[in-house]
């Protein structure tokens, strides 16, 4: 068996995904989600894209991401610039071992108090939270293999506020993609779509409230940012290794699209393909051992001497990265089409190491997204705004409930 037959047998090729058909299904699922139906949450943020920062008042910003936890003190100056200080970065609690509810929020609370400004907190939370108009929300489920089993079903902001204790007036919660968009839009008003493309994937955009049947009727004249939780889409064909990774995950019924393309899983997908090909004698036996996504990226870029040069192994990895980029492009095209009229240019911000660092991914993502948007005559521009999630959290820290 040659390497092409191997990839065909395990359904690894991007051309086996009908992008236009999957996009059509995605748009229908998004519409259902806005009505409170289907499996794509389409969570209202209860934050307007035009929320303004408060000048001169410090707050604490927390970015609880898929891999890292970042905490800082933030204050906006008279020019609207967000100044960050006392920035701490550490591993996300619960990613290296199971924690209890009290242990998890206790760790976050310690970092908040150490900033010296616990009164107002903006919490960027990279997980599936059912937001409410008080700018809090119930944690629906973990993803990215965080293990705090007694946290789902409880309010995120109120839980952190109680853990911080006296002196904490409010904790306003927003999703990571919402924070990225809010922060980036504050720096560049042309930006209207926010993407997280790193450990996990999520996308947000601004939606007219009269197109969101599930929000309260008194809000129907406004617009708000929608956190799609787009990784819950389950309409892509599965490869052999997709099924293996999904079945081995903590929540095998959830986030199928995320597990087919995001950084937390893509390394395992490629590693499993390499291991299988090595066992079948198609590539060197070295590839029968597990490798990480950073190692794979360096290998494809010619920067990893630890892995032997093997044309077939590189072809498998690049093909699977192309497939992941096509899946991510379909997931992105849905929110872009909902937020842009034909003929417009969509300006988006992308946060995350997968887009910025993974060899081949960024260029292939742009290529596939251009193809998908061509029938709608929509073009796009991608911007990067440093610390957009922390800036967005700082803007949200002083936002008033709708």
Short mmCIF file of C-alpha atoms in Angstrom, two decimals:
data_model
loop_
_atom_site.label_atom_id
_atom_site.label_comp_id
_atom_site.label_asym_id
_atom_site.label_seq_id
_atom_site.Cartn_x
_atom_site.Cartn_y
_atom_site.Cartn_z
CA UNK A 1 0.00 0.00 0.00
CA UNK A 2 1.37 3.44 -0.91
CA UNK A 3 0.91 6.56 1.22
CA UNK A 4 -1.95 7.93 -0.92
CA UNK A 5 -3.91 4.71 -0.44
CA UNK A 6 -3.22 4.92 3.31
CA UNK A 7 -4.63 8.46 3.47
CA UNK A 8 -7.64 7.47 1.38
CA UNK A 9 -8.37 4.45 3.58
CA UNK A 10 -8.28 6.57 6.76
CA UNK A 11 -10.14 9.54 5.20
CA UNK A 12 -7.35 12.06 5.80
CA UNK A 13 -7.52 14.17 2.65
CA UNK A 14 -9.05 17.67 2.73
CA UNK A 15 -10.72 17.14 -0.65
CA UNK A 16 -12.95 14.51 0.98
CA UNK A 17 -14.66 17.34 2.87
CA UNK A 18 -17.30 19.12 0.76
CA UNK A 19 -16.75 22.62 2.13
CA UNK A 20 -19.82 24.19 0.50
CA UNK A 21 -22.17 21.49 1.78
CA UNK A 22 -20.71 21.60 5.30
CA UNK A 23 -20.99 25.41 5.30
CA UNK A 24 -24.65 25.23 4.28
CA UNK A 25 -25.32 22.80 7.15
CA UNK A 26 -23.36 25.01 9.56
CA UNK A 27 -25.40 28.12 8.70
CA UNK A 28 -28.63 26.20 9.36
CA UNK A 29 -27.27 24.97 12.70
CA UNK A 30 -26.27 28.52 13.64
CA UNK A 31 -29.79 29.74 12.87
CA UNK A 32 -31.18 26.98 15.08
CA UNK A 33 -28.76 27.91 17.86
CA UNK A 34 -29.94 31.54 17.85
CA UNK A 35 -33.46 30.18 18.46
CA UNK A 36 -32.28 27.98 21.33
CA UNK A 37 -32.32 24.78 19.31
CA UNK A 38 -29.72 22.35 17.94
CA UNK A 39 -26.23 21.61 19.19
CA UNK A 40 -24.36 24.88 18.42
CA UNK A 41 -24.95 27.06 21.51
CA UNK A 42 -24.71 30.54 19.84
CA UNK A 43 -24.40 32.11 23.28
CA UNK A 44 -25.45 35.78 23.68
CA UNK A 45 -22.69 37.72 25.45
CA UNK A 46 -24.97 40.58 26.55
CA UNK A 47 -22.13 42.87 25.52
CA UNK A 48 -22.28 45.36 22.68
CA UNK A 49 -19.38 45.54 20.25
CA UNK A 50 -19.26 49.27 21.02
CA UNK A 51 -18.85 48.91 24.81
CA UNK A 52 -16.50 51.70 25.89
CA UNK A 53 -13.63 51.42 28.40
CA UNK A 54 -13.60 53.38 31.66
CA UNK A 55 -10.62 55.72 31.88
CA UNK A 56 -8.33 55.94 34.90
CA UNK A 57 -9.87 53.20 37.04
CA UNK A 58 -7.78 50.06 37.56
CA UNK A 59 -9.26 46.59 37.40
CA UNK A 60 -8.07 42.99 37.46
CA UNK A 61 -8.16 41.00 34.23
CA UNK A 62 -8.09 37.21 34.13
CA UNK A 63 -7.61 35.15 30.97
CA UNK A 64 -8.44 31.52 31.76
CA UNK A 65 -7.34 29.90 28.52
CA UNK A 66 -7.10 26.39 27.20
CA UNK A 67 -3.43 26.05 28.15
CA UNK A 68 -2.44 29.07 30.22
CA UNK A 69 -3.86 31.30 32.93
CA UNK A 70 -2.92 34.98 32.70
CA UNK A 71 -3.75 37.59 35.34
CA UNK A 72 -2.88 41.30 35.31
CA UNK A 73 -3.79 44.77 36.52
CA UNK A 74 -5.29 46.94 33.76
CA UNK A 75 -6.07 50.64 33.46
CA UNK A 76 -7.04 52.77 30.44
CA UNK A 77 -5.35 56.14 29.97
CA UNK A 78 -6.93 59.29 28.55
CA UNK A 79 -5.89 58.24 25.03
CA UNK A 80 -7.80 54.98 25.36
CA UNK A 81 -4.67 52.85 25.63
CA UNK A 82 -4.86 49.88 27.97
CA UNK A 83 -1.84 49.63 30.23
CA UNK A 84 -1.19 46.18 31.69
CA UNK A 85 1.05 45.59 34.70
CA UNK A 86 1.87 42.84 37.20
CA UNK A 87 1.19 40.26 34.48
CA UNK A 88 1.42 36.67 35.70
CA UNK A 89 1.30 33.66 33.36
CA UNK A 90 1.04 30.07 34.57
CA UNK A 91 -0.54 26.79 33.51
CA UNK A 92 -4.31 26.65 33.52
CA UNK A 93 -5.48 25.07 36.80
CA UNK A 94 -7.01 21.63 36.19
CA UNK A 95 -4.93 20.80 33.10
CA UNK A 96 -2.25 18.85 34.97
CA UNK A 97 -4.48 16.99 37.40
CA UNK A 98 -7.98 17.01 38.82
CA UNK A 99 -8.98 19.85 41.17
CA UNK A 100 -12.05 20.40 43.33
CA UNK A 101 -14.35 23.39 42.84
CA UNK A 102 -12.90 25.14 45.91
CA UNK A 103 -9.31 24.45 44.87
CA UNK A 104 -9.87 25.79 41.35
CA UNK A 105 -11.53 29.06 42.37
CA UNK A 106 -9.15 29.42 45.30
CA UNK A 107 -6.19 29.46 42.90
CA UNK A 108 -7.86 32.08 40.70
CA UNK A 109 -8.80 34.19 43.74
CA UNK A 110 -5.21 34.23 45.03
CA UNK A 111 -3.99 35.65 41.73
CA UNK A 112 -6.79 38.25 41.65
CA UNK A 113 -5.93 39.52 45.14
CA UNK A 114 -2.23 39.72 44.26
CA UNK A 115 -2.95 42.37 41.57
CA UNK A 116 -4.07 44.75 44.32
CA UNK A 117 -7.29 45.69 42.52
CA UNK A 118 -9.87 42.96 43.19
CA UNK A 119 -12.86 45.33 43.26
CA UNK A 120 -13.61 45.01 39.54
CA UNK A 121 -12.68 41.84 37.66
CA UNK A 122 -13.01 41.05 33.96
CA UNK A 123 -12.85 37.27 33.51
CA UNK A 124 -12.11 35.96 30.01
CA UNK A 125 -13.18 32.32 30.22
CA UNK A 126 -12.39 29.94 27.36
CA UNK A 127 -15.10 27.40 28.10
CA UNK A 128 -18.77 26.77 27.40
CA UNK A 129 -20.61 29.18 29.70
CA UNK A 130 -24.34 29.88 29.38
CA UNK A 131 -24.19 33.67 29.71
CA UNK A 132 -26.92 35.77 31.29
CA UNK A 133 -27.67 39.47 31.09
CA UNK A 134 -26.01 40.08 34.48
CA UNK A 135 -22.68 39.32 32.74
CA UNK A 136 -22.29 36.07 34.64
CA UNK A 137 -23.07 32.58 33.46
CA UNK A 138 -23.36 28.91 34.31
CA UNK A 139 -20.46 26.69 33.27
CA UNK A 140 -22.06 24.13 30.96
CA UNK A 141 -19.04 21.91 30.41
CA UNK A 142 -15.28 21.85 30.29
CA UNK A 143 -13.33 21.17 27.13
CA UNK A 144 -9.61 21.05 26.29
CA UNK A 145 -9.33 18.32 28.96
CA UNK A 146 -9.60 20.57 32.05
CA UNK A 147 -10.58 18.49 35.07
CA UNK A 148 -12.65 20.25 37.73
CA UNK A 149 -15.64 17.89 37.75
CA UNK A 150 -17.83 19.69 40.31
CA UNK A 151 -17.62 23.13 38.58
CA UNK A 152 -20.17 22.65 35.73
CA UNK A 153 -23.68 23.75 36.62
CA UNK A 154 -22.46 26.61 38.84
CA UNK A 155 -22.08 30.35 38.12
CA UNK A 156 -18.56 31.32 37.12
CA UNK A 157 -18.49 34.99 38.12
CA UNK A 158 -20.32 34.57 41.42
CA UNK A 159 -18.07 31.64 42.33
CA UNK A 160 -14.91 33.69 41.79
CA UNK A 161 -16.39 36.70 43.60
CA UNK A 162 -17.13 34.57 46.65
CA UNK A 163 -13.65 33.06 46.53
CA UNK A 164 -11.99 36.51 46.36
CA UNK A 165 -14.14 37.63 49.28
CA UNK A 166 -14.39 41.08 50.79
CA UNK A 167 -13.48 43.90 48.45
CA UNK A 168 -14.65 42.21 45.24
CA UNK A 169 -17.58 44.20 43.88
CA UNK A 170 -18.13 42.45 40.55
CA UNK A 171 -16.78 39.75 38.26
CA UNK A 172 -17.97 40.19 34.68
CA UNK A 173 -17.57 37.05 32.57
CA UNK A 174 -17.03 36.85 28.83
CA UNK A 175 -15.84 34.21 26.41
CA UNK A 176 -12.30 34.29 24.98
CA UNK A 177 -13.41 35.05 21.42
CA UNK A 178 -15.72 37.80 22.73
CA UNK A 179 -12.85 39.27 24.72
CA UNK A 180 -10.53 39.13 21.70
CA UNK A 181 -13.11 40.90 19.52
CA UNK A 182 -14.01 43.50 22.15
CA UNK A 183 -10.36 44.32 22.81
CA UNK A 184 -9.37 44.37 19.14
CA UNK A 185 -12.39 46.46 18.10
CA UNK A 186 -11.44 48.99 20.77
CA UNK A 187 -8.04 49.31 19.06
CA UNK A 188 -9.34 49.09 15.48
CA UNK A 189 -13.08 49.73 14.89
CA UNK A 190 -12.96 47.95 11.51
CA UNK A 191 -12.59 44.58 13.29
CA UNK A 192 -15.98 42.86 13.57
CA UNK A 193 -15.20 39.13 13.93
CA UNK A 194 -13.05 37.50 16.61
CA UNK A 195 -11.42 34.07 16.37
CA UNK A 196 -9.58 31.95 18.88
CA UNK A 197 -7.44 29.40 17.07
CA UNK A 198 -5.07 27.77 19.52
CA UNK A 199 -5.66 24.98 22.03
CA UNK A 200 -9.34 25.17 21.07
CA UNK A 201 -11.39 27.03 18.47
CA UNK A 202 -14.18 29.56 18.90
CA UNK A 203 -15.54 32.44 16.88
CA UNK A 204 -17.73 35.44 17.72
CA UNK A 205 -19.39 38.21 15.79
CA UNK A 206 -21.96 40.98 16.36
CA UNK A 207 -25.59 39.99 15.70
CA UNK A 208 -28.74 42.12 15.60
CA UNK A 209 -30.89 41.13 18.55
CA UNK A 210 -34.02 40.95 16.43
CA UNK A 211 -32.33 37.99 14.73
CA UNK A 212 -31.79 36.23 18.08
CA UNK A 213 -35.21 34.78 19.03
CA UNK A 214 -33.97 33.41 22.35
CA UNK A 215 -32.94 36.76 23.88
CA UNK A 216 -35.33 38.80 26.00
CA UNK A 217 -37.83 40.87 24.02
CA UNK A 218 -36.79 44.17 25.61
CA UNK A 219 -33.35 43.81 23.99
CA UNK A 220 -34.59 43.33 20.44
CA UNK A 221 -33.65 46.86 19.31
CA UNK A 222 -29.98 46.37 20.20
CA UNK A 223 -27.12 44.27 18.89
CA UNK A 224 -24.72 42.11 20.84
CA UNK A 225 -21.72 39.86 20.41
CA UNK A 226 -22.54 36.18 19.95
CA UNK A 227 -20.08 33.55 21.15
CA UNK A 228 -20.85 30.75 18.73
CA UNK A 229 -19.06 27.82 20.44
CA UNK A 230 -18.66 26.74 16.83
CA UNK A 231 -16.50 23.74 17.75
CA UNK A 232 -19.71 21.89 18.70
CA UNK A 233 -20.60 21.48 15.01
CA UNK A 234 -20.72 17.78 14.14
CA UNK A 235 -21.23 17.86 10.37
CA UNK A 236 -17.75 17.02 9.10
CA UNK A 237 -16.86 13.50 7.93
CA UNK A 238 -14.67 11.70 10.46
CA UNK A 239 -11.28 10.18 9.82
CA UNK A 240 -10.15 6.98 11.55
CA UNK A 241 -8.03 9.07 13.89
CA UNK A 242 -10.75 11.67 14.54
CA UNK A 243 -12.86 8.86 15.93
CA UNK A 244 -10.02 7.58 18.08
CA UNK A 245 -9.32 11.01 19.58
CA UNK A 246 -13.02 11.81 20.08
CA UNK A 247 -13.68 8.46 21.77
CA UNK A 248 -10.68 8.90 24.10
CA UNK A 249 -11.63 12.45 25.15
CA UNK A 250 -13.33 13.33 28.45
CA UNK A 251 -16.58 14.33 26.67
CA UNK A 252 -16.82 12.16 23.53
CA UNK A 253 -20.27 13.47 22.58
CA UNK A 254 -19.18 17.10 22.52
CA UNK A 255 -17.05 19.48 20.44
CA UNK A 256 -16.45 17.14 17.51
CA UNK A 257 -15.31 19.87 15.09
CA UNK A 258 -12.92 21.30 17.68
CA UNK A 259 -11.41 17.85 18.17
CA UNK A 260 -10.92 17.54 14.40
CA UNK A 261 -8.90 20.74 13.98
CA UNK A 262 -7.76 22.48 17.18
CA UNK A 263 -4.29 22.47 18.69
CA UNK A 264 -5.17 20.46 21.79
CA UNK A 265 -6.01 17.49 19.55
CA UNK A 266 -4.23 17.93 16.22
CA UNK A 267 -0.90 16.70 17.56
CA UNK A 268 -2.55 13.49 18.74
CA UNK A 269 -4.32 13.06 15.40
CA UNK A 270 -1.10 13.32 13.41
CA UNK A 271 0.83 11.24 15.95
CA UNK A 272 -1.77 8.45 15.72
CA UNK A 273 -1.59 8.53 11.92
CA UNK A 274 2.20 8.31 12.03
CA UNK A 275 2.10 5.45 14.53
CA UNK A 276 -0.36 3.52 12.36
CA UNK A 277 1.68 4.12 9.19
CA UNK A 278 4.86 3.01 11.00
CA UNK A 279 3.20 -0.20 12.20
CA UNK A 280 2.10 -0.89 8.62
CA UNK A 281 5.69 -0.44 7.42
CA UNK A 282 4.95 2.68 5.36
CA UNK A 283 7.27 5.01 7.29
CA UNK A 284 10.27 4.67 9.62
CA UNK A 285 9.75 2.82 12.91
CA UNK A 286 10.78 6.00 14.75
CA UNK A 287 7.29 7.36 14.03
CA UNK A 288 5.68 4.63 16.13
CA UNK A 289 6.33 6.79 19.22
CA UNK A 290 4.13 9.74 20.26
CA UNK A 291 5.15 13.28 19.30
CA UNK A 292 3.74 16.72 20.15
CA UNK A 293 2.28 19.33 17.80
CA UNK A 294 5.19 21.76 18.37
CA UNK A 295 7.60 18.96 17.41
CA UNK A 296 5.57 18.24 14.28
CA UNK A 297 5.51 21.93 13.34
CA UNK A 298 9.28 22.27 13.80
CA UNK A 299 9.83 19.07 11.81
CA UNK A 300 7.83 20.39 8.86
CA UNK A 301 9.74 23.68 9.06
CA UNK A 302 13.08 21.85 9.00
CA UNK A 303 13.91 22.86 12.57
CA UNK A 304 13.69 19.48 14.34
CA UNK A 305 16.75 17.23 14.00
CA UNK A 306 15.38 14.70 16.51
CA UNK A 307 12.91 13.30 13.96
CA UNK A 308 14.38 11.51 10.92
CA UNK A 309 13.71 13.00 7.51
CA UNK A 310 10.89 11.06 5.84
CA UNK A 311 8.99 12.34 2.83
CA UNK A 312 5.92 10.15 3.45
CA UNK A 313 5.64 11.20 7.11
CA UNK A 314 5.81 14.86 6.07
CA UNK A 315 3.14 14.29 3.43
CA UNK A 316 0.79 12.74 6.02
CA UNK A 317 1.34 15.62 8.47
CA UNK A 318 0.92 18.39 5.89
CA UNK A 319 -2.22 16.74 4.48
CA UNK A 320 -3.74 16.50 7.96
CA UNK A 321 -2.84 20.14 8.74
CA UNK A 322 -4.49 21.13 5.44
CA UNK A 323 -7.59 19.16 6.46
CA UNK A 324 -7.66 20.89 9.86
CA UNK A 325 -7.26 24.29 8.16
CA UNK A 326 -10.19 23.53 5.84
CA UNK A 327 -12.39 22.56 8.80
CA UNK A 328 -11.40 25.77 10.61
CA UNK A 329 -12.13 27.78 7.45
CA UNK A 330 -15.66 26.35 7.17
CA UNK A 331 -16.29 27.14 10.84
CA UNK A 332 -15.07 30.71 10.25
CA UNK A 333 -17.04 31.26 7.05
CA UNK A 334 -20.38 30.80 8.85
CA UNK A 335 -20.04 33.78 11.23
CA UNK A 336 -18.41 35.88 8.49
CA UNK A 337 -21.38 35.33 6.14
CA UNK A 338 -23.86 36.15 8.93
CA UNK A 339 -22.07 39.39 9.77
CA UNK A 340 -21.15 40.71 6.31
CA UNK A 341 -23.19 41.66 3.26
CA UNK A 342 -22.14 40.42 -0.20
CA UNK A 343 -19.34 42.55 -1.58
CA UNK A 344 -18.05 43.63 1.82
CA UNK A 345 -14.67 43.04 3.41
CA UNK A 346 -14.68 41.35 6.80
CA UNK A 347 -11.88 42.42 9.13
CA UNK A 348 -11.17 39.84 11.81
CA UNK A 349 -8.79 39.36 14.70
CA UNK A 350 -7.24 35.97 15.33
CA UNK A 351 -5.72 35.00 18.68
CA UNK A 352 -3.94 31.71 19.23
CA UNK A 353 -0.69 29.90 18.65
CA UNK A 354 -2.08 27.45 16.10
CA UNK A 355 -2.77 30.17 13.55
CA UNK A 356 0.45 32.06 14.24
CA UNK A 357 2.94 29.24 14.77
CA UNK A 358 1.81 25.95 13.22
CA UNK A 359 3.74 25.38 9.98
CA UNK A 360 1.54 25.65 6.84
CA UNK A 361 -1.69 26.17 8.83
CA UNK A 362 -2.14 29.94 8.43
CA UNK A 363 -1.56 30.00 4.67
CA UNK A 364 -3.83 27.00 4.09
CA UNK A 365 -6.55 28.52 6.27
CA UNK A 366 -6.49 31.74 4.22
CA UNK A 367 -6.61 29.73 0.99
CA UNK A 368 -9.62 27.65 2.05
CA UNK A 369 -11.52 30.60 3.55
CA UNK A 370 -11.10 32.59 0.32
CA UNK A 371 -12.64 29.72 -1.68
CA UNK A 372 -15.60 29.40 0.69
CA UNK A 373 -16.39 33.14 0.68
CA UNK A 374 -16.02 33.63 -3.06
CA UNK A 375 -19.67 32.79 -3.91
CA UNK A 376 -20.78 35.49 -1.43
CA UNK A 377 -18.28 37.98 -2.88
CA UNK A 378 -16.92 38.60 0.62
CA UNK A 379 -13.23 39.29 1.09
CA UNK A 380 -11.41 39.31 4.40
CA UNK A 381 -8.52 40.88 6.23
CA UNK A 382 -6.80 39.36 9.26
CA UNK A 383 -5.34 41.51 12.01
CA UNK A 384 -3.42 40.59 15.13
CA UNK A 385 -3.80 42.78 18.23
CA UNK A 386 -1.44 42.06 21.08
CA UNK A 387 -3.18 41.09 24.33
CA UNK A 388 -6.63 41.57 22.81
CA UNK A 389 -8.22 39.08 25.26
CA UNK A 390 -6.85 40.95 28.28
CA UNK A 391 -7.87 44.32 26.82
CA UNK A 392 -11.38 43.00 26.10
CA UNK A 393 -11.63 41.69 29.67
CA UNK A 394 -10.64 45.16 30.95
CA UNK A 395 -13.39 46.79 28.87
CA UNK A 396 -15.94 44.25 30.12
CA UNK A 397 -14.90 44.68 33.78
CA UNK A 398 -16.79 47.99 33.94
CA UNK A 399 -19.66 47.12 31.59
CA UNK A 400 -23.14 47.50 33.02
CA UNK A 401 -25.66 44.66 32.64
CA UNK A 402 -28.13 45.08 29.76
#
